[in-house]
Amino acid sequence: RLVTLAFAVLPLVLVGPVSAQDSVGVNRQLTSGFDGDRLPAAAYDPLRDEYMVVFLQVFGTSPGVYVQRVSAAGDTIGGRIPLGIAEGSFHRNRIAFSQTSRRFLVVCKAGTGNGGTVIGVLLNEDGTIARPAFRIDNPRVLTDARGPDVVWRQAGDQFLVAWAWNDSYNATAGVSAEVLSASDASRILDDVLVREEARGSFANASLAYRAAGDTYWLMYDSSNRVFGVGLDSGVAVQTPFIPFGNALEGGKQAPSVAWNSAGDEFVAVWQVMLSTDVSPFFQFIVQSQRFRPDGSFVGAIQDVTPRTSAPMATLPTVSHNPAAARFMVSFELDQNSYDTGVRVLDESGVPQGSVLAV
């Protein structure tokens, strides 16, 4: 099934399955009221045929990070479950599911500025907490850890967590990763340094696992360019760091990546700044690009969202449906109203139909 979630200022909305042209399901409102529920992510549990949704509640009496079980039909199961992570000025929530241990791992950024940390919570299938909130990144002086992501590796039943960080004390920036046991979240590989530079501003790590080769692909952005690197199962770098940027067309940021059905190519999406005109906002579109496992391009970059008057499509996320051989990209469609848009891509990463606003 193809499922996305609205980036909402008020309630969260679950979008039903989406075809190459139109929505063929029913949009379901997952939360209600004026709690400011936003920054959602979801993981599918095929053993129960249901989803676990993680999101941030900004307002209300108990702001913080919550999860909600959702049936395959889009109906909520039980109530929202607090994870014991207090609300900060910004969180990025991600979640992955282990089919072997039958547990979810939630990761998010907690705190602000130089106090940003990466927090994990291990959950049972029913959303009860198996391991309470714990810090994943190792403390560094005046370091802001940000933009975490998590994927499950079936071989070894492990979670890989990656995040970007910026060290204002030593004037360095980089990307680190950690491998955790899916059964109890114990550390298998501790704070592996994937990349470090003496400059830059790293953010927005995105991971995809390739079962066919037992490898990972990691993307992140730094100084308005998107970078990608292949990692082996031990998180050692397999391919060179590949920068993707176009000096003629602004900065690329906020990448997301997913493999195709065969595992021989992947599709990456990112936001691109078209104009620095701030009346009323910067102008962005979302683009996609196919890659081989070595990071080489396949075909041309595609515009996922149109270059209409004052476009503002940002924060894209791509996922893959192997049964339908389709990708789906979801993104924030309007920086003012926080509407969400989705668009389907074929197996070659070419946009199909038109943008569907939800």
mmCIF file of C-alpha atoms in Angstrom:
data_model
loop_
_atom_site.group_PDB
_atom_site.id
_atom_site.type_symbol
_atom_site.label_atom_id
_atom_site.label_comp_id
_atom_site.label_asym_id
_atom_site.label_seq_id
_atom_site.Cartn_x
_atom_site.Cartn_y
_atom_site.Cartn_z
ATOM 1 C CA ARG A 1 0.000 0.000 0.000
ATOM 2 C CA LEU A 2 1.069 3.554 -0.585
ATOM 3 C CA VAL A 3 0.534 5.690 2.472
ATOM 4 C CA THR A 4 1.660 9.142 3.448
ATOM 5 C CA LEU A 5 0.859 11.534 6.227
ATOM 6 C CA ALA A 6 -0.011 15.179 6.152
ATOM 7 C CA PHE A 7 2.436 17.704 7.581
ATOM 8 C CA ALA A 8 -0.276 19.430 9.549
ATOM 9 C CA VAL A 9 -0.458 22.345 11.937
ATOM 10 C CA LEU A 10 -3.627 20.936 13.478
ATOM 11 C CA PRO A 11 -4.839 17.335 13.071
ATOM 12 C CA LEU A 12 -2.871 14.642 11.269
ATOM 13 C CA VAL A 13 -4.389 13.096 8.181
ATOM 14 C CA LEU A 14 -3.692 9.629 6.813
ATOM 15 C CA VAL A 15 -3.911 9.457 3.046
ATOM 16 C CA GLY A 16 -5.392 6.347 1.510
ATOM 17 C CA PRO A 17 -3.633 4.410 -1.285
ATOM 18 C CA VAL A 18 -2.691 6.566 -4.245
ATOM 19 C CA SER A 19 -2.697 5.384 -7.860
ATOM 20 C CA ALA A 20 -0.585 6.827 -10.648
ATOM 21 C CA GLN A 21 -3.293 9.421 -11.225
ATOM 22 C CA ASP A 22 -5.574 9.900 -8.247
ATOM 23 C CA SER A 23 -6.226 9.038 -4.642
ATOM 24 C CA VAL A 24 -8.119 5.719 -4.568
ATOM 25 C CA GLY A 25 -8.508 5.560 -0.825
ATOM 26 C CA VAL A 26 -10.122 7.712 1.821
ATOM 27 C CA ASN A 27 -8.256 10.415 3.690
ATOM 28 C CA ARG A 28 -8.502 9.633 7.409
ATOM 29 C CA GLN A 29 -8.027 12.161 10.185
ATOM 30 C CA LEU A 30 -5.847 10.537 12.817
ATOM 31 C CA THR A 31 -5.904 13.248 15.455
ATOM 32 C CA SER A 32 -8.295 16.013 16.367
ATOM 33 C CA GLY A 33 -8.371 19.280 18.242
ATOM 34 C CA PHE A 34 -5.824 22.076 18.259
ATOM 35 C CA ASP A 35 -2.772 20.326 19.679
ATOM 36 C CA GLY A 36 -0.566 21.238 16.712
ATOM 37 C CA ASP A 37 0.216 17.663 15.663
ATOM 38 C CA ARG A 38 2.952 17.661 13.028
ATOM 39 C CA LEU A 39 6.184 16.101 11.700
ATOM 40 C CA PRO A 40 4.700 12.601 11.302
ATOM 41 C CA ALA A 41 6.311 9.414 10.033
ATOM 42 C CA ALA A 42 4.978 5.877 9.765
ATOM 43 C CA ALA A 43 6.248 2.286 9.633
ATOM 44 C CA TYR A 44 4.266 -0.710 8.396
ATOM 45 C CA ASP A 45 3.935 -3.929 10.425
ATOM 46 C CA PRO A 46 3.090 -6.668 7.874
ATOM 47 C CA LEU A 47 2.638 -9.240 10.632
ATOM 48 C CA ARG A 48 -0.366 -7.327 11.973
ATOM 49 C CA ASP A 49 -1.205 -5.476 8.768
ATOM 50 C CA GLU A 50 -1.150 -2.138 10.538
ATOM 51 C CA TYR A 51 0.948 1.000 10.878
ATOM 52 C CA MET A 52 2.637 2.785 13.734
ATOM 53 C CA VAL A 53 2.595 6.559 13.324
ATOM 54 C CA VAL A 54 4.936 8.833 15.251
ATOM 55 C CA PHE A 55 4.302 12.570 15.481
ATOM 56 C CA LEU A 56 4.995 15.672 17.530
ATOM 57 C CA GLN A 57 2.270 17.347 19.571
ATOM 58 C CA VAL A 58 3.275 20.997 19.805
ATOM 59 C CA PHE A 59 0.494 22.424 21.963
ATOM 60 C CA GLY A 60 -2.023 21.110 24.487
ATOM 61 C CA THR A 61 -1.519 20.088 28.087
ATOM 62 C CA SER A 62 1.208 17.494 27.375
ATOM 63 C CA PRO A 63 3.321 18.470 24.359
ATOM 64 C CA GLY A 64 5.856 15.930 23.185
ATOM 65 C CA VAL A 65 6.378 12.953 20.877
ATOM 66 C CA TYR A 66 3.572 10.387 20.563
ATOM 67 C CA VAL A 67 2.760 7.257 18.575
ATOM 68 C CA GLN A 68 -0.585 6.014 17.306
ATOM 69 C CA ARG A 69 -1.505 2.582 15.954
ATOM 70 C CA VAL A 70 -3.433 2.705 12.679
ATOM 71 C CA SER A 71 -5.145 -0.158 10.832
ATOM 72 C CA ALA A 72 -4.455 -0.883 7.164
ATOM 73 C CA ALA A 73 -7.826 0.714 6.426
ATOM 74 C CA GLY A 74 -6.725 3.933 8.104
ATOM 75 C CA ASP A 75 -8.643 3.636 11.378
ATOM 76 C CA THR A 76 -6.967 4.454 14.677
ATOM 77 C CA ILE A 77 -6.427 1.594 17.138
ATOM 78 C CA GLY A 78 -6.564 2.757 20.735
ATOM 79 C CA GLY A 79 -5.323 6.178 21.787
ATOM 80 C CA ARG A 80 -2.121 8.120 21.290
ATOM 81 C CA ILE A 81 0.787 6.868 23.395
ATOM 82 C CA PRO A 82 3.303 9.339 24.876
ATOM 83 C CA LEU A 83 6.970 8.436 24.483
ATOM 84 C CA GLY A 84 8.298 10.591 27.303
ATOM 85 C CA ILE A 85 10.168 13.001 25.024
ATOM 86 C CA ALA A 86 9.389 16.628 25.837
ATOM 87 C CA GLU A 87 8.592 19.033 23.022
ATOM 88 C CA GLY A 88 11.383 21.327 21.853
ATOM 89 C CA SER A 89 11.415 23.958 19.150
ATOM 90 C CA PHE A 90 11.960 21.326 16.451
ATOM 91 C CA HIS A 91 11.850 17.559 16.222
ATOM 92 C CA ARG A 92 12.348 15.288 13.259
ATOM 93 C CA ASN A 93 10.660 11.951 13.837
ATOM 94 C CA ARG A 94 11.492 8.686 12.073
ATOM 95 C CA ILE A 95 10.426 5.087 12.740
ATOM 96 C CA ALA A 96 11.350 1.591 11.515
ATOM 97 C CA PHE A 97 9.974 -1.898 12.243
ATOM 98 C CA SER A 98 11.811 -5.198 12.815
ATOM 99 C CA GLN A 99 9.865 -8.178 11.503
ATOM 100 C CA THR A 100 12.157 -10.510 13.450
ATOM 101 C CA SER A 101 11.997 -8.953 16.914
ATOM 102 C CA ARG A 102 8.559 -7.461 16.146
ATOM 103 C CA ARG A 103 9.587 -4.112 17.569
ATOM 104 C CA PHE A 104 9.661 -0.507 16.367
ATOM 105 C CA LEU A 105 12.463 1.988 16.904
ATOM 106 C CA VAL A 106 11.528 5.668 16.999
ATOM 107 C CA VAL A 107 14.300 8.248 16.587
ATOM 108 C CA CYS A 108 14.005 12.016 16.791
ATOM 109 C CA LYS A 109 15.915 15.158 17.513
ATOM 110 C CA ALA A 110 15.353 16.575 20.964
ATOM 111 C CA GLY A 111 16.505 19.950 22.184
ATOM 112 C CA THR A 112 17.615 23.007 20.274
ATOM 113 C CA GLY A 113 20.761 24.786 19.161
ATOM 114 C CA ASN A 114 24.004 23.372 20.522
ATOM 115 C CA GLY A 115 22.006 21.116 22.838
ATOM 116 C CA GLY A 116 20.404 19.034 20.088
ATOM 117 C CA THR A 117 20.556 15.285 20.697
ATOM 118 C CA VAL A 118 19.288 12.140 18.970
ATOM 119 C CA ILE A 119 16.840 10.198 21.129
ATOM 120 C CA GLY A 120 15.548 6.662 20.588
ATOM 121 C CA VAL A 121 12.574 4.765 22.024
ATOM 122 C CA LEU A 122 12.073 1.024 21.463
ATOM 123 C CA LEU A 123 8.436 -0.055 21.183
ATOM 124 C CA ASN A 124 6.588 -3.352 21.179
ATOM 125 C CA GLU A 125 4.128 -4.064 18.381
ATOM 126 C CA ASP A 126 1.224 -2.691 20.409
ATOM 127 C CA GLY A 127 3.020 0.591 21.083
ATOM 128 C CA THR A 128 3.966 -0.158 24.668
ATOM 129 C CA ILE A 129 7.489 0.918 25.536
ATOM 130 C CA ALA A 130 10.131 -1.824 25.498
ATOM 131 C CA ARG A 131 13.004 0.553 26.269
ATOM 132 C CA PRO A 132 12.317 4.118 27.446
ATOM 133 C CA ALA A 133 13.849 7.166 25.793
ATOM 134 C CA PHE A 134 17.637 6.907 25.584
ATOM 135 C CA ARG A 135 20.326 9.008 23.973
ATOM 136 C CA ILE A 136 21.820 7.567 20.787
ATOM 137 C CA ASP A 137 24.487 10.115 19.844
ATOM 138 C CA ASN A 138 27.545 10.443 22.081
ATOM 139 C CA PRO A 139 27.866 13.805 23.867
ATOM 140 C CA ARG A 140 30.176 16.352 22.253
ATOM 141 C CA VAL A 141 30.914 19.861 23.501
ATOM 142 C CA LEU A 142 28.655 22.478 21.863
ATOM 143 C CA THR A 143 27.423 20.006 19.251
ATOM 144 C CA ASP A 144 23.995 20.067 17.669
ATOM 145 C CA ALA A 145 22.907 16.611 16.497
ATOM 146 C CA ARG A 146 20.120 16.837 13.936
ATOM 147 C CA GLY A 147 18.113 15.138 11.191
ATOM 148 C CA PRO A 148 18.208 11.463 12.270
ATOM 149 C CA ASP A 149 16.888 8.536 10.241
ATOM 150 C CA VAL A 150 16.542 4.801 10.924
ATOM 151 C CA VAL A 151 16.236 1.628 8.820
ATOM 152 C CA TRP A 152 15.986 -2.065 9.683
ATOM 153 C CA ARG A 153 18.512 -4.618 8.424
ATOM 154 C CA GLN A 154 17.026 -8.100 8.360
ATOM 155 C CA ALA A 155 20.395 -9.843 8.310
ATOM 156 C CA GLY A 156 21.436 -9.665 11.952
ATOM 157 C CA ASP A 157 18.109 -8.095 12.980
ATOM 158 C CA GLN A 158 19.618 -4.645 13.476
ATOM 159 C CA PHE A 159 18.599 -0.998 13.259
ATOM 160 C CA LEU A 160 20.955 1.487 11.631
ATOM 161 C CA VAL A 161 20.544 5.067 12.853
ATOM 162 C CA ALA A 162 22.323 7.949 11.106
ATOM 163 C CA TRP A 163 22.337 11.655 11.912
ATOM 164 C CA ALA A 164 24.095 14.887 11.005
ATOM 165 C CA TRP A 165 25.899 17.067 13.521
ATOM 166 C CA ASN A 166 27.573 20.456 13.743
ATOM 167 C CA ASP A 167 30.294 21.120 16.322
ATOM 168 C CA SER A 168 30.610 24.847 16.940
ATOM 169 C CA TYR A 169 33.344 24.296 19.545
ATOM 170 C CA ASN A 170 35.779 22.627 17.100
ATOM 171 C CA ALA A 171 34.294 24.232 13.958
ATOM 172 C CA THR A 172 33.614 20.847 12.365
ATOM 173 C CA ALA A 173 30.543 19.115 10.960
ATOM 174 C CA GLY A 174 29.777 15.577 9.973
ATOM 175 C CA VAL A 175 27.556 12.524 9.807
ATOM 176 C CA SER A 176 27.640 9.646 12.292
ATOM 177 C CA ALA A 177 25.858 6.308 12.544
ATOM 178 C CA GLU A 178 25.139 3.657 15.121
ATOM 179 C CA VAL A 179 23.982 0.049 14.853
ATOM 180 C CA LEU A 180 21.524 -1.147 17.500
ATOM 181 C CA SER A 181 20.100 -4.560 18.250
ATOM 182 C CA ALA A 182 16.443 -4.678 17.213
ATOM 183 C CA SER A 183 15.546 -6.846 20.195
ATOM 184 C CA ASP A 184 16.711 -4.548 23.001
ATOM 185 C CA ALA A 185 18.349 -1.491 21.316
ATOM 186 C CA SER A 186 21.744 -2.385 22.775
ATOM 187 C CA ARG A 187 24.707 -0.957 20.875
ATOM 188 C CA ILE A 188 26.430 -3.170 18.322
ATOM 189 C CA LEU A 189 28.486 -0.438 16.619
ATOM 190 C CA ASP A 190 28.855 2.745 18.652
ATOM 191 C CA ASP A 191 28.901 6.219 17.061
ATOM 192 C CA VAL A 192 30.666 5.377 13.800
ATOM 193 C CA LEU A 193 32.052 8.502 12.127
ATOM 194 C CA VAL A 194 30.969 8.370 8.493
ATOM 195 C CA ARG A 195 32.069 11.850 7.452
ATOM 196 C CA GLU A 196 33.729 14.880 9.060
ATOM 197 C CA GLU A 197 34.702 18.213 7.567
ATOM 198 C CA ALA A 198 36.299 21.366 8.914
ATOM 199 C CA ARG A 199 33.440 23.443 7.581
ATOM 200 C CA GLY A 200 29.858 23.187 6.367
ATOM 201 C CA SER A 201 26.496 22.791 8.025
ATOM 202 C CA PHE A 202 25.318 19.181 7.888
ATOM 203 C CA ALA A 203 21.646 18.225 8.174
ATOM 204 C CA ASN A 204 18.862 15.848 7.115
ATOM 205 C CA ALA A 205 20.308 12.337 7.004
ATOM 206 C CA SER A 206 18.299 9.839 4.936
ATOM 207 C CA LEU A 207 18.864 6.067 4.821
ATOM 208 C CA ALA A 208 17.763 3.206 2.570
ATOM 209 C CA TYR A 209 18.651 -0.463 3.057
ATOM 210 C CA ARG A 210 19.285 -2.769 0.088
ATOM 211 C CA ALA A 211 18.630 -6.390 1.048
ATOM 212 C CA ALA A 212 19.931 -7.726 -2.277
ATOM 213 C CA GLY A 213 23.463 -6.553 -1.522
ATOM 214 C CA ASP A 214 23.150 -6.147 2.258
ATOM 215 C CA THR A 215 24.216 -2.526 1.900
ATOM 216 C CA TYR A 216 22.948 0.948 2.753
ATOM 217 C CA TRP A 217 22.729 4.223 0.908
ATOM 218 C CA LEU A 218 23.053 7.395 2.993
ATOM 219 C CA MET A 219 22.265 10.924 1.835
ATOM 220 C CA TYR A 220 22.464 14.258 3.642
ATOM 221 C CA ASP A 221 22.792 17.938 2.829
ATOM 222 C CA SER A 222 25.534 20.399 3.621
ATOM 223 C CA SER A 223 25.853 24.037 2.590
ATOM 224 C CA ASN A 224 22.999 23.796 0.068
ATOM 225 C CA ARG A 225 24.324 20.670 -1.641
ATOM 226 C CA VAL A 226 23.164 17.075 -1.358
ATOM 227 C CA PHE A 227 25.720 14.318 -0.785
ATOM 228 C CA GLY A 228 25.405 10.557 -1.060
ATOM 229 C CA VAL A 229 27.522 7.609 0.013
ATOM 230 C CA GLY A 230 27.200 3.816 -0.074
ATOM 231 C CA LEU A 231 27.843 1.879 3.143
ATOM 232 C CA ASP A 232 28.424 -1.840 3.671
ATOM 233 C CA SER A 233 26.703 -3.843 6.399
ATOM 234 C CA GLY A 234 29.422 -2.811 8.854
ATOM 235 C CA VAL A 235 28.836 0.897 8.023
ATOM 236 C CA ALA A 236 32.163 1.194 6.216
ATOM 237 C CA VAL A 237 32.178 3.539 3.217
ATOM 238 C CA GLN A 238 31.853 1.613 -0.071
ATOM 239 C CA THR A 239 31.570 4.414 -2.605
ATOM 240 C CA PRO A 240 33.054 7.920 -2.726
ATOM 241 C CA PHE A 241 31.077 10.818 -1.338
ATOM 242 C CA ILE A 242 29.178 12.139 -4.305
ATOM 243 C CA PRO A 243 28.015 15.762 -4.316
ATOM 244 C CA PHE A 244 24.857 16.682 -6.192
ATOM 245 C CA GLY A 245 24.482 20.371 -6.843
ATOM 246 C CA ASN A 246 23.764 22.785 -9.631
ATOM 247 C CA ALA A 247 25.359 26.195 -9.426
ATOM 248 C CA LEU A 248 22.833 27.481 -11.943
ATOM 249 C CA GLU A 249 19.836 26.562 -9.847
ATOM 250 C CA GLY A 250 20.199 27.287 -6.156
ATOM 251 C CA GLY A 251 20.776 24.856 -3.331
ATOM 252 C CA LYS A 252 19.579 21.292 -2.896
ATOM 253 C CA GLN A 253 18.420 20.273 0.582
ATOM 254 C CA ALA A 254 16.424 17.710 2.573
ATOM 255 C CA PRO A 255 17.108 14.523 0.571
ATOM 256 C CA SER A 256 15.166 11.280 0.882
ATOM 257 C CA VAL A 257 16.024 7.963 -0.770
ATOM 258 C CA ALA A 258 14.380 4.593 -1.570
ATOM 259 C CA TRP A 259 15.453 1.495 -3.559
ATOM 260 C CA ASN A 260 13.451 0.000 -6.402
ATOM 261 C CA SER A 261 11.997 -3.533 -6.423
ATOM 262 C CA ALA A 262 15.064 -5.213 -7.890
ATOM 263 C CA GLY A 263 17.509 -3.368 -5.667
ATOM 264 C CA ASP A 264 19.607 -2.396 -8.671
ATOM 265 C CA GLU A 265 18.679 1.299 -8.669
ATOM 266 C CA PHE A 266 17.390 3.854 -6.199
ATOM 267 C CA VAL A 267 15.500 7.110 -6.445
ATOM 268 C CA ALA A 268 16.426 10.195 -4.444
ATOM 269 C CA VAL A 269 14.315 13.305 -3.996
ATOM 270 C CA TRP A 270 15.248 16.722 -2.621
ATOM 271 C CA GLN A 271 14.020 20.287 -2.455
ATOM 272 C CA VAL A 272 15.636 22.908 -4.709
ATOM 273 C CA MET A 273 15.646 26.628 -4.102
ATOM 274 C CA LEU A 274 14.670 28.439 -7.301
ATOM 275 C CA SER A 275 14.700 31.978 -5.971
ATOM 276 C CA THR A 276 15.886 33.878 -2.952
ATOM 277 C CA ASP A 277 12.954 36.253 -3.275
ATOM 278 C CA VAL A 278 11.352 36.275 0.178
ATOM 279 C CA SER A 279 8.055 37.887 -0.781
ATOM 280 C CA PRO A 280 6.398 36.146 0.872
ATOM 281 C CA PHE A 281 8.700 33.054 1.001
ATOM 282 C CA PHE A 282 11.691 31.470 -0.655
ATOM 283 C CA GLN A 283 10.671 29.519 -3.757
ATOM 284 C CA PHE A 284 11.242 25.757 -3.850
ATOM 285 C CA ILE A 285 10.354 22.780 -5.993
ATOM 286 C CA VAL A 286 10.903 19.045 -5.404
ATOM 287 C CA GLN A 287 13.044 17.030 -7.827
ATOM 288 C CA SER A 288 13.855 13.336 -8.284
ATOM 289 C CA GLN A 289 16.825 11.470 -9.750
ATOM 290 C CA ARG A 290 17.589 7.767 -10.428
ATOM 291 C CA PHE A 291 20.944 6.313 -9.377
ATOM 292 C CA ARG A 292 22.871 3.074 -9.676
ATOM 293 C CA PRO A 293 24.314 1.471 -6.519
ATOM 294 C CA ASP A 294 27.672 3.158 -7.233
ATOM 295 C CA GLY A 295 25.976 6.572 -7.162
ATOM 296 C CA SER A 296 26.113 7.213 -10.894
ATOM 297 C CA PHE A 297 23.201 9.004 -12.527
ATOM 298 C CA VAL A 298 20.561 7.196 -14.608
ATOM 299 C CA GLY A 299 18.612 9.502 -16.878
ATOM 300 C CA ALA A 300 17.827 13.129 -16.144
ATOM 301 C CA ILE A 301 16.690 14.991 -13.045
ATOM 302 C CA GLN A 302 12.884 15.218 -12.949
ATOM 303 C CA ASP A 303 10.735 18.011 -11.560
ATOM 304 C CA VAL A 304 8.248 16.366 -9.187
ATOM 305 C CA THR A 305 6.417 19.618 -8.518
ATOM 306 C CA PRO A 306 5.683 22.269 -11.164
ATOM 307 C CA ARG A 307 7.542 25.529 -11.588
ATOM 308 C CA THR A 308 4.413 27.555 -11.125
ATOM 309 C CA SER A 309 4.204 31.084 -9.785
ATOM 310 C CA ALA A 310 5.913 31.236 -6.367
ATOM 311 C CA PRO A 311 6.287 27.447 -5.834
ATOM 312 C CA MET A 312 6.834 26.385 -2.222
ATOM 313 C CA ALA A 313 7.184 22.586 -2.197
ATOM 314 C CA THR A 314 9.587 21.450 0.539
ATOM 315 C CA LEU A 315 10.593 18.593 2.860
ATOM 316 C CA PRO A 316 10.025 15.658 0.480
ATOM 317 C CA THR A 317 9.943 12.009 1.528
ATOM 318 C CA VAL A 318 10.025 9.105 -0.940
ATOM 319 C CA SER A 319 8.820 5.547 -0.336
ATOM 320 C CA HIS A 320 8.539 2.513 -2.591
ATOM 321 C CA ASN A 321 5.700 0.048 -3.179
ATOM 322 C CA PRO A 322 7.225 -3.157 -4.612
ATOM 323 C CA ALA A 323 3.835 -4.696 -5.401
ATOM 324 C CA ALA A 324 2.854 -1.765 -7.622
ATOM 325 C CA ALA A 325 6.423 -0.987 -8.777
ATOM 326 C CA ARG A 326 5.845 2.661 -7.917
ATOM 327 C CA PHE A 327 7.435 5.317 -5.744
ATOM 328 C CA MET A 328 5.448 7.949 -3.914
ATOM 329 C CA VAL A 329 6.771 11.338 -2.890
ATOM 330 C CA SER A 330 5.073 13.381 -0.179
ATOM 331 C CA PHE A 331 6.026 16.966 0.613
ATOM 332 C CA GLU A 332 4.910 20.165 2.247
ATOM 333 C CA LEU A 333 3.038 21.980 -0.492
ATOM 334 C CA ASP A 334 2.698 25.436 1.020
ATOM 335 C CA GLN A 335 4.881 27.010 3.699
ATOM 336 C CA ASN A 336 2.023 29.225 4.776
ATOM 337 C CA SER A 337 -0.883 26.776 5.095
ATOM 338 C CA TYR A 338 1.229 23.610 5.691
ATOM 339 C CA ASP A 339 -0.810 21.694 3.128
ATOM 340 C CA THR A 340 0.613 18.357 2.027
ATOM 341 C CA GLY A 341 1.041 17.151 -1.536
ATOM 342 C CA VAL A 342 1.844 13.738 -2.976
ATOM 343 C CA ARG A 343 2.906 12.522 -6.398
ATOM 344 C CA VAL A 344 3.520 9.043 -7.755
ATOM 345 C CA LEU A 345 6.691 8.152 -9.700
ATOM 346 C CA ASP A 346 7.087 5.076 -11.883
ATOM 347 C CA GLU A 347 9.897 2.561 -11.334
ATOM 348 C CA SER A 348 12.181 4.817 -13.379
ATOM 349 C CA GLY A 349 11.517 7.785 -11.112
ATOM 350 C CA VAL A 350 9.439 9.626 -13.726
ATOM 351 C CA PRO A 351 6.478 11.561 -12.257
ATOM 352 C CA GLN A 352 3.032 10.215 -13.153
ATOM 353 C CA GLY A 353 -0.257 12.091 -13.221
ATOM 354 C CA SER A 354 -0.193 15.349 -11.319
ATOM 355 C CA VAL A 355 0.391 16.627 -7.791
ATOM 356 C CA LEU A 356 -2.419 15.567 -5.456
ATOM 357 C CA ALA A 357 -3.094 18.042 -2.637
ATOM 358 C CA VAL A 358 -4.332 16.414 0.553
#
